Amino acid sequence: MSSHATPDAGATGRKPVTLHRLREMHAAGEKIAMLTCYDASFARLLDDCGVDCLLVGDSLGMVLQGQPSTLPVSLEDALYHTRAVARGNRSAWLVADLPFGSYEASPEQALRSSVALMQAGAQMVKLEGGGWTAETVRFLVERGIPVCAHLGLTPQSVHALGGYRVQGRDEAAAATLKRHAAELADAGAAMLVLELVPSALAAEIGTARPDLITIGIGAGPRCGGQVLVLHDMLGVTRGRLPRFVRNFMAGAASIEDAVRLYVQDVKAGRFPDPELHGY
């Protein structure tokens, strides 16, 4: 038994974003704005600024912990930050990454890790890769766990992929990505992050499966939504950034203004610019 009380809306007054609402937005052609988030204070700010989805990404290993990749991030790390974000969030949809090593062994391992993340406050889990992952996605979805898949540049496989490079450039690689996307959608994935994928290929994947919400990062403007790493879009990250990143703090008076601009530009289709940010 459970209470059917409606959760409080955020300071924006908007109703809590649900998977049903995200599907309605996608069907109506409204772009979905997603950002990574790792703590309660930013969760509240991003929620108040109208960000639709918060992603507790394993990118926390690089931007918070100073790791060279996402690989060292543990499930315990992900749980800690998911709890923190959940405390600050009021209405955004909360997605949490399954870290490297927390789901590959078996669907049962993935279920245990996903249950822990959901109990920490996540409303959806994200896992990387195609092919073998379809079985795991189906296993989770059948047990009531919403899943976001992730194809293209999958950072947990960076060593196998030979570095941070655009994926799906040749015909064979593109065909594989399209097949994997269809398999994941058939398995019940509700959302699919496409990272570092040619814009035309990302658009083709989204058109082929209109029921699948595609979220692009370096995948052009014709996805169902966009995601960026928070520290990248606020100009905090040092070093050479990928071309798909835009510093929204440039010309903004505050972090809040920068985040609101990001949401507005994603919704209006002004970001990403295919000439500046696409492949």
PDB file of C-alpha atoms in Angstrom:
ATOM      1  CA  MET A   1       0.000   0.000   0.000  1.00  0.00           C
ATOM      2  CA  SER A   2       1.160   3.534  -0.666  1.00  0.00           C
ATOM      3  CA  SER A   3      -0.068   7.069  -0.256  1.00  0.00           C
ATOM      4  CA  HIS A   4      -1.427   8.774  -3.366  1.00  0.00           C
ATOM      5  CA  ALA A   5      -0.595  12.270  -2.165  1.00  0.00           C
ATOM      6  CA  THR A   6       0.851  14.490  -4.903  1.00  0.00           C
ATOM      7  CA  PRO A   7       4.452  15.593  -4.299  1.00  0.00           C
ATOM      8  CA  ASP A   8       5.020  19.285  -3.733  1.00  0.00           C
ATOM      9  CA  ALA A   9       5.902  21.304  -6.811  1.00  0.00           C
ATOM     10  CA  GLY A  10       9.142  23.210  -6.956  1.00  0.00           C
ATOM     11  CA  ALA A  11       9.571  26.942  -6.549  1.00  0.00           C
ATOM     12  CA  THR A  12       8.637  27.295 -10.226  1.00  0.00           C
ATOM     13  CA  GLY A  13       5.186  26.015  -9.375  1.00  0.00           C
ATOM     14  CA  ARG A  14       5.419  23.339 -12.066  1.00  0.00           C
ATOM     15  CA  LYS A  15       4.042  19.890 -11.481  1.00  0.00           C
ATOM     16  CA  PRO A  16       6.606  17.128 -10.954  1.00  0.00           C
ATOM     17  CA  VAL A  17       8.023  15.904 -14.251  1.00  0.00           C
ATOM     18  CA  THR A  18       7.070  12.258 -14.790  1.00  0.00           C
ATOM     19  CA  LEU A  19       7.958   9.761 -17.498  1.00  0.00           C
ATOM     20  CA  HIS A  20       4.426  10.161 -18.826  1.00  0.00           C
ATOM     21  CA  ARG A  21       4.953  13.927 -19.014  1.00  0.00           C
ATOM     22  CA  LEU A  22       8.289  13.495 -20.800  1.00  0.00           C
ATOM     23  CA  ARG A  23       6.607  11.262 -23.371  1.00  0.00           C
ATOM     24  CA  GLU A  24       3.868  13.853 -23.867  1.00  0.00           C
ATOM     25  CA  MET A  25       6.482  16.564 -24.388  1.00  0.00           C
ATOM     26  CA  HIS A  26       8.350  14.406 -26.874  1.00  0.00           C
ATOM     27  CA  ALA A  27       5.203  13.527 -28.807  1.00  0.00           C
ATOM     28  CA  ALA A  28       4.309  17.235 -28.998  1.00  0.00           C
ATOM     29  CA  GLY A  29       7.777  18.141 -30.295  1.00  0.00           C
ATOM     30  CA  GLU A  30       8.880  19.980 -27.149  1.00  0.00           C
ATOM     31  CA  LYS A  31      12.614  19.634 -26.581  1.00  0.00           C
ATOM     32  CA  ILE A  32      13.727  18.188 -23.246  1.00  0.00           C
ATOM     33  CA  ALA A  33      16.460  20.019 -21.319  1.00  0.00           C
ATOM     34  CA  MET A  34      18.748  17.832 -19.206  1.00  0.00           C
ATOM     35  CA  LEU A  35      21.863  18.713 -17.203  1.00  0.00           C
ATOM     36  CA  THR A  36      24.140  16.707 -14.956  1.00  0.00           C
ATOM     37  CA  CYS A  37      23.813  17.433 -11.253  1.00  0.00           C
ATOM     38  CA  TYR A  38      25.695  16.153  -8.230  1.00  0.00           C
ATOM     39  CA  ASP A  39      24.490  17.993  -5.103  1.00  0.00           C
ATOM     40  CA  ALA A  40      21.423  19.382  -3.351  1.00  0.00           C
ATOM     41  CA  SER A  41      22.131  23.084  -3.912  1.00  0.00           C
ATOM     42  CA  PHE A  42      22.496  22.759  -7.663  1.00  0.00           C
ATOM     43  CA  ALA A  43      19.539  20.376  -7.790  1.00  0.00           C
ATOM     44  CA  ARG A  44      17.313  23.061  -6.308  1.00  0.00           C
ATOM     45  CA  LEU A  45      18.708  25.753  -8.601  1.00  0.00           C
ATOM     46  CA  LEU A  46      18.389  23.670 -11.787  1.00  0.00           C
ATOM     47  CA  ASP A  47      14.889  22.593 -10.818  1.00  0.00           C
ATOM     48  CA  ASP A  48      13.861  26.186 -10.144  1.00  0.00           C
ATOM     49  CA  CYS A  49      15.247  27.189 -13.559  1.00  0.00           C
ATOM     50  CA  GLY A  50      13.017  24.692 -15.339  1.00  0.00           C
ATOM     51  CA  VAL A  51      15.511  21.954 -16.226  1.00  0.00           C
ATOM     52  CA  ASP A  52      13.376  18.934 -17.101  1.00  0.00           C
ATOM     53  CA  CYS A  53      15.803  16.144 -16.178  1.00  0.00           C
ATOM     54  CA  LEU A  54      18.707  15.968 -13.732  1.00  0.00           C
ATOM     55  CA  LEU A  55      21.363  13.350 -14.432  1.00  0.00           C
ATOM     56  CA  VAL A  56      23.588  12.143 -11.612  1.00  0.00           C
ATOM     57  CA  GLY A  57      26.276  11.237 -14.110  1.00  0.00           C
ATOM     58  CA  ASP A  58      29.385   9.191 -13.523  1.00  0.00           C
ATOM     59  CA  SER A  59      31.058  12.288 -14.960  1.00  0.00           C
ATOM     60  CA  LEU A  60      31.273  13.161 -11.263  1.00  0.00           C
ATOM     61  CA  GLY A  61      34.482  11.135 -11.266  1.00  0.00           C
ATOM     62  CA  MET A  62      36.118  13.657 -13.563  1.00  0.00           C
ATOM     63  CA  VAL A  63      34.526  16.973 -12.554  1.00  0.00           C
ATOM     64  CA  LEU A  64      34.262  16.392  -8.799  1.00  0.00           C
ATOM     65  CA  GLN A  65      36.890  13.777  -7.978  1.00  0.00           C
ATOM     66  CA  GLY A  66      39.574  14.772 -10.487  1.00  0.00           C
ATOM     67  CA  GLN A  67      39.769  11.294 -12.004  1.00  0.00           C
ATOM     68  CA  PRO A  68      41.102  10.865 -15.566  1.00  0.00           C
ATOM     69  CA  SER A  69      37.930   8.994 -16.617  1.00  0.00           C
ATOM     70  CA  THR A  70      34.577   7.793 -15.290  1.00  0.00           C
ATOM     71  CA  LEU A  71      35.889   4.268 -14.635  1.00  0.00           C
ATOM     72  CA  PRO A  72      36.894   4.710 -10.942  1.00  0.00           C
ATOM     73  CA  VAL A  73      33.397   5.847  -9.904  1.00  0.00           C
ATOM     74  CA  SER A  74      31.792   3.315  -7.547  1.00  0.00           C
ATOM     75  CA  LEU A  75      28.166   2.492  -6.905  1.00  0.00           C
ATOM     76  CA  GLU A  76      28.656   3.968  -3.436  1.00  0.00           C
ATOM     77  CA  ASP A  77      29.755   7.252  -5.048  1.00  0.00           C
ATOM     78  CA  ALA A  78      26.671   7.271  -7.260  1.00  0.00           C
ATOM     79  CA  LEU A  79      24.402   6.532  -4.306  1.00  0.00           C
ATOM     80  CA  TYR A  80      25.888   9.347  -2.231  1.00  0.00           C
ATOM     81  CA  HIS A  81      25.351  11.941  -4.954  1.00  0.00           C
ATOM     82  CA  THR A  82      21.918  10.605  -5.920  1.00  0.00           C
ATOM     83  CA  ARG A  83      20.742  11.021  -2.326  1.00  0.00           C
ATOM     84  CA  ALA A  84      22.091  14.570  -2.242  1.00  0.00           C
ATOM     85  CA  VAL A  85      20.429  15.552  -5.521  1.00  0.00           C
ATOM     86  CA  ALA A  86      17.142  13.951  -4.505  1.00  0.00           C
ATOM     87  CA  ARG A  87      17.074  16.067  -1.332  1.00  0.00           C
ATOM     88  CA  GLY A  88      17.413  19.302  -3.289  1.00  0.00           C
ATOM     89  CA  ASN A  89      15.174  18.408  -6.209  1.00  0.00           C
ATOM     90  CA  ARG A  90      11.444  19.122  -6.134  1.00  0.00           C
ATOM     91  CA  SER A  91      10.017  18.521  -9.570  1.00  0.00           C
ATOM     92  CA  ALA A  92      12.638  17.519 -12.183  1.00  0.00           C
ATOM     93  CA  TRP A  93      12.917  13.908 -13.399  1.00  0.00           C
ATOM     94  CA  LEU A  94      15.952  12.321 -11.734  1.00  0.00           C
ATOM     95  CA  VAL A  95      18.178   9.905 -13.671  1.00  0.00           C
ATOM     96  CA  ALA A  96      21.219   8.178 -12.159  1.00  0.00           C
ATOM     97  CA  ASP A  97      24.089   6.450 -13.919  1.00  0.00           C
ATOM     98  CA  LEU A  98      24.908   2.835 -13.219  1.00  0.00           C
ATOM     99  CA  PRO A  99      28.700   3.082 -12.754  1.00  0.00           C
ATOM    100  CA  PHE A 100      31.235   0.859 -14.477  1.00  0.00           C
ATOM    101  CA  GLY A 101      31.236  -2.596 -12.892  1.00  0.00           C
ATOM    102  CA  SER A 102      27.815  -2.266 -11.278  1.00  0.00           C
ATOM    103  CA  TYR A 103      25.709  -3.930 -14.015  1.00  0.00           C
ATOM    104  CA  GLU A 104      27.875  -5.831 -16.491  1.00  0.00           C
ATOM    105  CA  ALA A 105      28.110  -9.169 -14.636  1.00  0.00           C
ATOM    106  CA  SER A 106      24.446 -10.127 -14.990  1.00  0.00           C
ATOM    107  CA  PRO A 107      20.924  -8.725 -15.173  1.00  0.00           C
ATOM    108  CA  GLU A 108      20.596  -9.681 -11.516  1.00  0.00           C
ATOM    109  CA  GLN A 109      23.601  -7.523 -10.600  1.00  0.00           C
ATOM    110  CA  ALA A 110      22.089  -4.664 -12.617  1.00  0.00           C
ATOM    111  CA  LEU A 111      18.815  -5.104 -10.724  1.00  0.00           C
ATOM    112  CA  ARG A 112      20.540  -4.939  -7.330  1.00  0.00           C
ATOM    113  CA  SER A 113      22.412  -1.785  -8.320  1.00  0.00           C
ATOM    114  CA  SER A 114      19.305  -0.206  -9.843  1.00  0.00           C
ATOM    115  CA  VAL A 115      17.200  -0.940  -6.774  1.00  0.00           C
ATOM    116  CA  ALA A 116      19.828   0.781  -4.630  1.00  0.00           C
ATOM    117  CA  LEU A 117      19.803   3.859  -6.884  1.00  0.00           C
ATOM    118  CA  MET A 118      15.994   3.990  -6.947  1.00  0.00           C
ATOM    119  CA  GLN A 119      15.866   3.715  -3.164  1.00  0.00           C
ATOM    120  CA  ALA A 120      18.362   6.600  -3.019  1.00  0.00           C
ATOM    121  CA  GLY A 121      15.924   8.775  -5.001  1.00  0.00           C
ATOM    122  CA  ALA A 122      16.529   8.048  -8.694  1.00  0.00           C
ATOM    123  CA  GLN A 123      13.467   7.692 -10.915  1.00  0.00           C
ATOM    124  CA  MET A 124      15.356   6.156 -13.841  1.00  0.00           C
ATOM    125  CA  VAL A 125      18.729   4.457 -14.276  1.00  0.00           C
ATOM    126  CA  LYS A 126      21.118   4.865 -17.194  1.00  0.00           C
ATOM    127  CA  LEU A 127      23.469   2.246 -18.589  1.00  0.00           C
ATOM    128  CA  GLU A 128      25.919   2.315 -21.457  1.00  0.00           C
ATOM    129  CA  GLY A 129      26.325   0.206 -24.552  1.00  0.00           C
ATOM    130  CA  GLY A 130      24.331  -1.862 -27.020  1.00  0.00           C
ATOM    131  CA  GLY A 131      24.002  -5.490 -27.998  1.00  0.00           C
ATOM    132  CA  TRP A 132      24.241  -7.479 -24.769  1.00  0.00           C
ATOM    133  CA  THR A 133      22.623  -4.650 -22.771  1.00  0.00           C
ATOM    134  CA  ALA A 134      19.210  -5.187 -24.376  1.00  0.00           C
ATOM    135  CA  GLU A 135      18.637  -8.285 -22.237  1.00  0.00           C
ATOM    136  CA  THR A 136      19.506  -6.298 -19.111  1.00  0.00           C
ATOM    137  CA  VAL A 137      17.228  -3.421 -20.118  1.00  0.00           C
ATOM    138  CA  ARG A 138      14.318  -5.805 -20.622  1.00  0.00           C
ATOM    139  CA  PHE A 139      15.025  -7.481 -17.275  1.00  0.00           C
ATOM    140  CA  LEU A 140      14.933  -4.121 -15.475  1.00  0.00           C
ATOM    141  CA  VAL A 141      11.911  -2.675 -17.286  1.00  0.00           C
ATOM    142  CA  GLU A 142       9.869  -5.811 -16.628  1.00  0.00           C
ATOM    143  CA  ARG A 143      10.569  -5.226 -12.934  1.00  0.00           C
ATOM    144  CA  GLY A 144       9.333  -1.639 -12.946  1.00  0.00           C
ATOM    145  CA  ILE A 145      12.620   0.228 -13.364  1.00  0.00           C
ATOM    146  CA  PRO A 146      12.637   2.900 -16.101  1.00  0.00           C
ATOM    147  CA  VAL A 147      15.824   2.765 -18.181  1.00  0.00           C
ATOM    148  CA  CYS A 148      17.772   5.312 -20.188  1.00  0.00           C
ATOM    149  CA  ALA A 149      20.228   3.702 -22.605  1.00  0.00           C
ATOM    150  CA  HIS A 150      23.422   5.339 -23.916  1.00  0.00           C
ATOM    151  CA  LEU A 151      25.030   4.777 -27.331  1.00  0.00           C
ATOM    152  CA  GLY A 152      27.777   6.357 -29.408  1.00  0.00           C
ATOM    153  CA  LEU A 153      30.735   7.484 -27.359  1.00  0.00           C
ATOM    154  CA  THR A 154      30.248   5.481 -24.162  1.00  0.00           C
ATOM    155  CA  PRO A 155      32.837   6.820 -21.685  1.00  0.00           C
ATOM    156  CA  GLN A 156      32.973   3.611 -19.641  1.00  0.00           C
ATOM    157  CA  SER A 157      34.324   1.897 -22.800  1.00  0.00           C
ATOM    158  CA  VAL A 158      36.787   4.664 -23.668  1.00  0.00           C
ATOM    159  CA  HIS A 159      39.777   2.320 -23.746  1.00  0.00           C
ATOM    160  CA  ALA A 160      38.019  -0.175 -25.999  1.00  0.00           C
ATOM    161  CA  LEU A 161      36.887   2.634 -28.317  1.00  0.00           C
ATOM    162  CA  GLY A 162      40.395   4.061 -28.609  1.00  0.00           C
ATOM    163  CA  GLY A 163      39.664   7.422 -26.979  1.00  0.00           C
ATOM    164  CA  TYR A 164      37.006  10.108 -27.044  1.00  0.00           C
ATOM    165  CA  ARG A 165      36.127   9.949 -30.749  1.00  0.00           C
ATOM    166  CA  VAL A 166      32.999  10.415 -32.835  1.00  0.00           C
ATOM    167  CA  GLN A 167      31.202   7.090 -33.318  1.00  0.00           C
ATOM    168  CA  GLY A 168      29.190   5.829 -36.286  1.00  0.00           C
ATOM    169  CA  ARG A 169      31.012   7.688 -39.036  1.00  0.00           C
ATOM    170  CA  ASP A 170      31.262   4.789 -41.501  1.00  0.00           C
ATOM    171  CA  GLU A 171      28.397   2.773 -42.924  1.00  0.00           C
ATOM    172  CA  ALA A 172      29.030  -0.383 -40.883  1.00  0.00           C
ATOM    173  CA  ALA A 173      29.370   1.482 -37.585  1.00  0.00           C
ATOM    174  CA  ALA A 174      26.232   3.509 -38.334  1.00  0.00           C
ATOM    175  CA  ALA A 175      24.286   0.321 -39.094  1.00  0.00           C
ATOM    176  CA  THR A 176      25.408  -1.171 -35.784  1.00  0.00           C
ATOM    177  CA  LEU A 177      24.293   1.910 -33.859  1.00  0.00           C
ATOM    178  CA  LYS A 178      20.897   1.869 -35.561  1.00  0.00           C
ATOM    179  CA  ARG A 179      20.466  -1.829 -34.808  1.00  0.00           C
ATOM    180  CA  HIS A 180      21.458  -1.378 -31.169  1.00  0.00           C
ATOM    181  CA  ALA A 181      19.065   1.569 -30.783  1.00  0.00           C
ATOM    182  CA  ALA A 182      16.184  -0.496 -32.175  1.00  0.00           C
ATOM    183  CA  GLU A 183      17.041  -3.425 -29.885  1.00  0.00           C
ATOM    184  CA  LEU A 184      17.148  -1.167 -26.823  1.00  0.00           C
ATOM    185  CA  ALA A 185      13.830   0.440 -27.744  1.00  0.00           C
ATOM    186  CA  ASP A 186      12.270  -2.997 -28.265  1.00  0.00           C
ATOM    187  CA  ALA A 187      13.619  -4.017 -24.839  1.00  0.00           C
ATOM    188  CA  GLY A 188      11.739  -1.121 -23.258  1.00  0.00           C
ATOM    189  CA  ALA A 189      14.295   1.680 -22.906  1.00  0.00           C
ATOM    190  CA  ALA A 190      12.287   4.893 -22.668  1.00  0.00           C
ATOM    191  CA  MET A 191      15.180   7.240 -23.304  1.00  0.00           C
ATOM    192  CA  LEU A 192      18.447   7.058 -25.254  1.00  0.00           C
ATOM    193  CA  VAL A 193      21.465   9.327 -24.856  1.00  0.00           C
ATOM    194  CA  LEU A 194      23.388   9.663 -28.114  1.00  0.00           C
ATOM    195  CA  GLU A 195      26.911  10.967 -27.519  1.00  0.00           C
ATOM    196  CA  LEU A 196      29.378  12.053 -30.195  1.00  0.00           C
ATOM    197  CA  VAL A 197      27.292  10.739 -33.076  1.00  0.00           C
ATOM    198  CA  PRO A 198      26.987  12.404 -36.513  1.00  0.00           C
ATOM    199  CA  SER A 199      23.936  14.669 -36.532  1.00  0.00           C
ATOM    200  CA  ALA A 200      22.341  12.962 -39.534  1.00  0.00           C
ATOM    201  CA  LEU A 201      22.663   9.531 -37.919  1.00  0.00           C
ATOM    202  CA  ALA A 202      21.166  10.747 -34.631  1.00  0.00           C
ATOM    203  CA  ALA A 203      18.226  12.244 -36.531  1.00  0.00           C
ATOM    204  CA  GLU A 204      17.735   8.974 -38.409  1.00  0.00           C
ATOM    205  CA  ILE A 205      17.687   6.970 -35.174  1.00  0.00           C
ATOM    206  CA  GLY A 206      15.127   9.313 -33.632  1.00  0.00           C
ATOM    207  CA  THR A 207      12.916   9.300 -36.733  1.00  0.00           C
ATOM    208  CA  ALA A 208      12.961   5.497 -36.951  1.00  0.00           C
ATOM    209  CA  ARG A 209      11.748   5.157 -33.362  1.00  0.00           C
ATOM    210  CA  PRO A 210       9.517   8.125 -32.481  1.00  0.00           C
ATOM    211  CA  ASP A 211       8.542   6.333 -29.250  1.00  0.00           C
ATOM    212  CA  LEU A 212      12.160   6.586 -28.032  1.00  0.00           C
ATOM    213  CA  ILE A 213      13.217   9.903 -26.466  1.00  0.00           C
ATOM    214  CA  THR A 214      16.672  10.649 -27.857  1.00  0.00           C
ATOM    215  CA  ILE A 215      18.869  12.993 -25.818  1.00  0.00           C
ATOM    216  CA  GLY A 216      21.857  14.370 -27.684  1.00  0.00           C
ATOM    217  CA  ILE A 217      25.299  15.420 -26.521  1.00  0.00           C
ATOM    218  CA  GLY A 218      27.369  16.181 -29.564  1.00  0.00           C
ATOM    219  CA  ALA A 219      24.661  14.564 -31.711  1.00  0.00           C
ATOM    220  CA  GLY A 220      23.090  17.596 -33.373  1.00  0.00           C
ATOM    221  CA  PRO A 221      19.821  19.489 -32.886  1.00  0.00           C
ATOM    222  CA  ARG A 222      17.367  16.876 -34.186  1.00  0.00           C
ATOM    223  CA  CYS A 223      17.250  14.827 -30.995  1.00  0.00           C
ATOM    224  CA  GLY A 224      14.320  14.909 -28.613  1.00  0.00           C
ATOM    225  CA  GLY A 225      16.406  16.811 -26.091  1.00  0.00           C
ATOM    226  CA  GLN A 226      19.917  17.800 -25.045  1.00  0.00           C
ATOM    227  CA  VAL A 227      22.250  17.173 -22.132  1.00  0.00           C
ATOM    228  CA  LEU A 228      25.516  18.782 -21.084  1.00  0.00           C
ATOM    229  CA  VAL A 229      27.830  18.325 -18.136  1.00  0.00           C
ATOM    230  CA  LEU A 230      26.983  21.145 -15.726  1.00  0.00           C
ATOM    231  CA  HIS A 231      30.590  22.191 -15.124  1.00  0.00           C
ATOM    232  CA  ASP A 232      31.228  22.354 -18.880  1.00  0.00           C
ATOM    233  CA  MET A 233      28.268  24.609 -19.693  1.00  0.00           C
ATOM    234  CA  LEU A 234      29.092  26.908 -16.753  1.00  0.00           C
ATOM    235  CA  GLY A 235      32.675  27.391 -17.936  1.00  0.00           C
ATOM    236  CA  VAL A 236      34.153  25.759 -14.832  1.00  0.00           C
ATOM    237  CA  THR A 237      35.942  22.899 -16.604  1.00  0.00           C
ATOM    238  CA  ARG A 238      39.529  23.696 -17.556  1.00  0.00           C
ATOM    239  CA  GLY A 239      41.392  22.467 -20.597  1.00  0.00           C
ATOM    240  CA  ARG A 240      40.243  21.908 -24.148  1.00  0.00           C
ATOM    241  CA  LEU A 241      36.520  21.179 -24.313  1.00  0.00           C
ATOM    242  CA  PRO A 242      34.707  19.225 -27.045  1.00  0.00           C
ATOM    243  CA  ARG A 243      33.227  21.349 -29.803  1.00  0.00           C
ATOM    244  CA  PHE A 244      29.681  20.416 -28.730  1.00  0.00           C
ATOM    245  CA  VAL A 245      30.068  22.347 -25.459  1.00  0.00           C
ATOM    246  CA  ARG A 246      28.844  25.932 -25.192  1.00  0.00           C
ATOM    247  CA  ASN A 247      29.770  28.137 -22.245  1.00  0.00           C
ATOM    248  CA  PHE A 248      26.418  29.594 -21.196  1.00  0.00           C
ATOM    249  CA  MET A 249      28.082  31.745 -18.528  1.00  0.00           C
ATOM    250  CA  ALA A 250      29.585  33.900 -21.275  1.00  0.00           C
ATOM    251  CA  GLY A 251      27.572  37.125 -21.050  1.00  0.00           C
ATOM    252  CA  ALA A 252      25.327  35.816 -18.268  1.00  0.00           C
ATOM    253  CA  ALA A 253      24.935  37.810 -15.056  1.00  0.00           C
ATOM    254  CA  SER A 254      24.594  34.738 -12.844  1.00  0.00           C
ATOM    255  CA  ILE A 255      24.606  30.948 -12.819  1.00  0.00           C
ATOM    256  CA  GLU A 256      20.821  31.058 -12.666  1.00  0.00           C
ATOM    257  CA  ASP A 257      20.687  33.223 -15.802  1.00  0.00           C
ATOM    258  CA  ALA A 258      23.056  30.833 -17.596  1.00  0.00           C
ATOM    259  CA  VAL A 259      20.928  27.799 -16.741  1.00  0.00           C
ATOM    260  CA  ARG A 260      17.713  29.551 -17.768  1.00  0.00           C
ATOM    261  CA  LEU A 261      19.348  30.505 -21.073  1.00  0.00           C
ATOM    262  CA  TYR A 262      20.354  26.884 -21.627  1.00  0.00           C
ATOM    263  CA  VAL A 263      16.777  25.722 -21.062  1.00  0.00           C
ATOM    264  CA  GLN A 264      15.387  28.438 -23.338  1.00  0.00           C
ATOM    265  CA  ASP A 265      17.858  27.749 -26.141  1.00  0.00           C
ATOM    266  CA  VAL A 266      17.322  23.987 -26.024  1.00  0.00           C
ATOM    267  CA  LYS A 267      13.541  24.453 -26.080  1.00  0.00           C
ATOM    268  CA  ALA A 268      13.728  26.960 -28.940  1.00  0.00           C
ATOM    269  CA  GLY A 269      16.127  24.836 -30.978  1.00  0.00           C
ATOM    270  CA  ARG A 270      18.873  27.468 -30.804  1.00  0.00           C
ATOM    271  CA  PHE A 271      21.215  25.014 -29.073  1.00  0.00           C
ATOM    272  CA  PRO A 272      22.998  23.100 -30.368  1.00  0.00           C
ATOM    273  CA  ASP A 273      23.941  25.042 -33.484  1.00  0.00           C
ATOM    274  CA  PRO A 274      24.585  22.395 -36.175  1.00  0.00           C
ATOM    275  CA  GLU A 275      27.485  24.372 -37.616  1.00  0.00           C
ATOM    276  CA  LEU A 276      29.237  25.035 -34.277  1.00  0.00           C
ATOM    277  CA  HIS A 277      28.355  22.035 -32.150  1.00  0.00           C
ATOM    278  CA  GLY A 278      27.574  19.162 -34.531  1.00  0.00           C
ATOM    279  CA  TYR A 279      29.526  16.519 -36.436  1.00  0.00           C
TER     280      TYR A 279
END
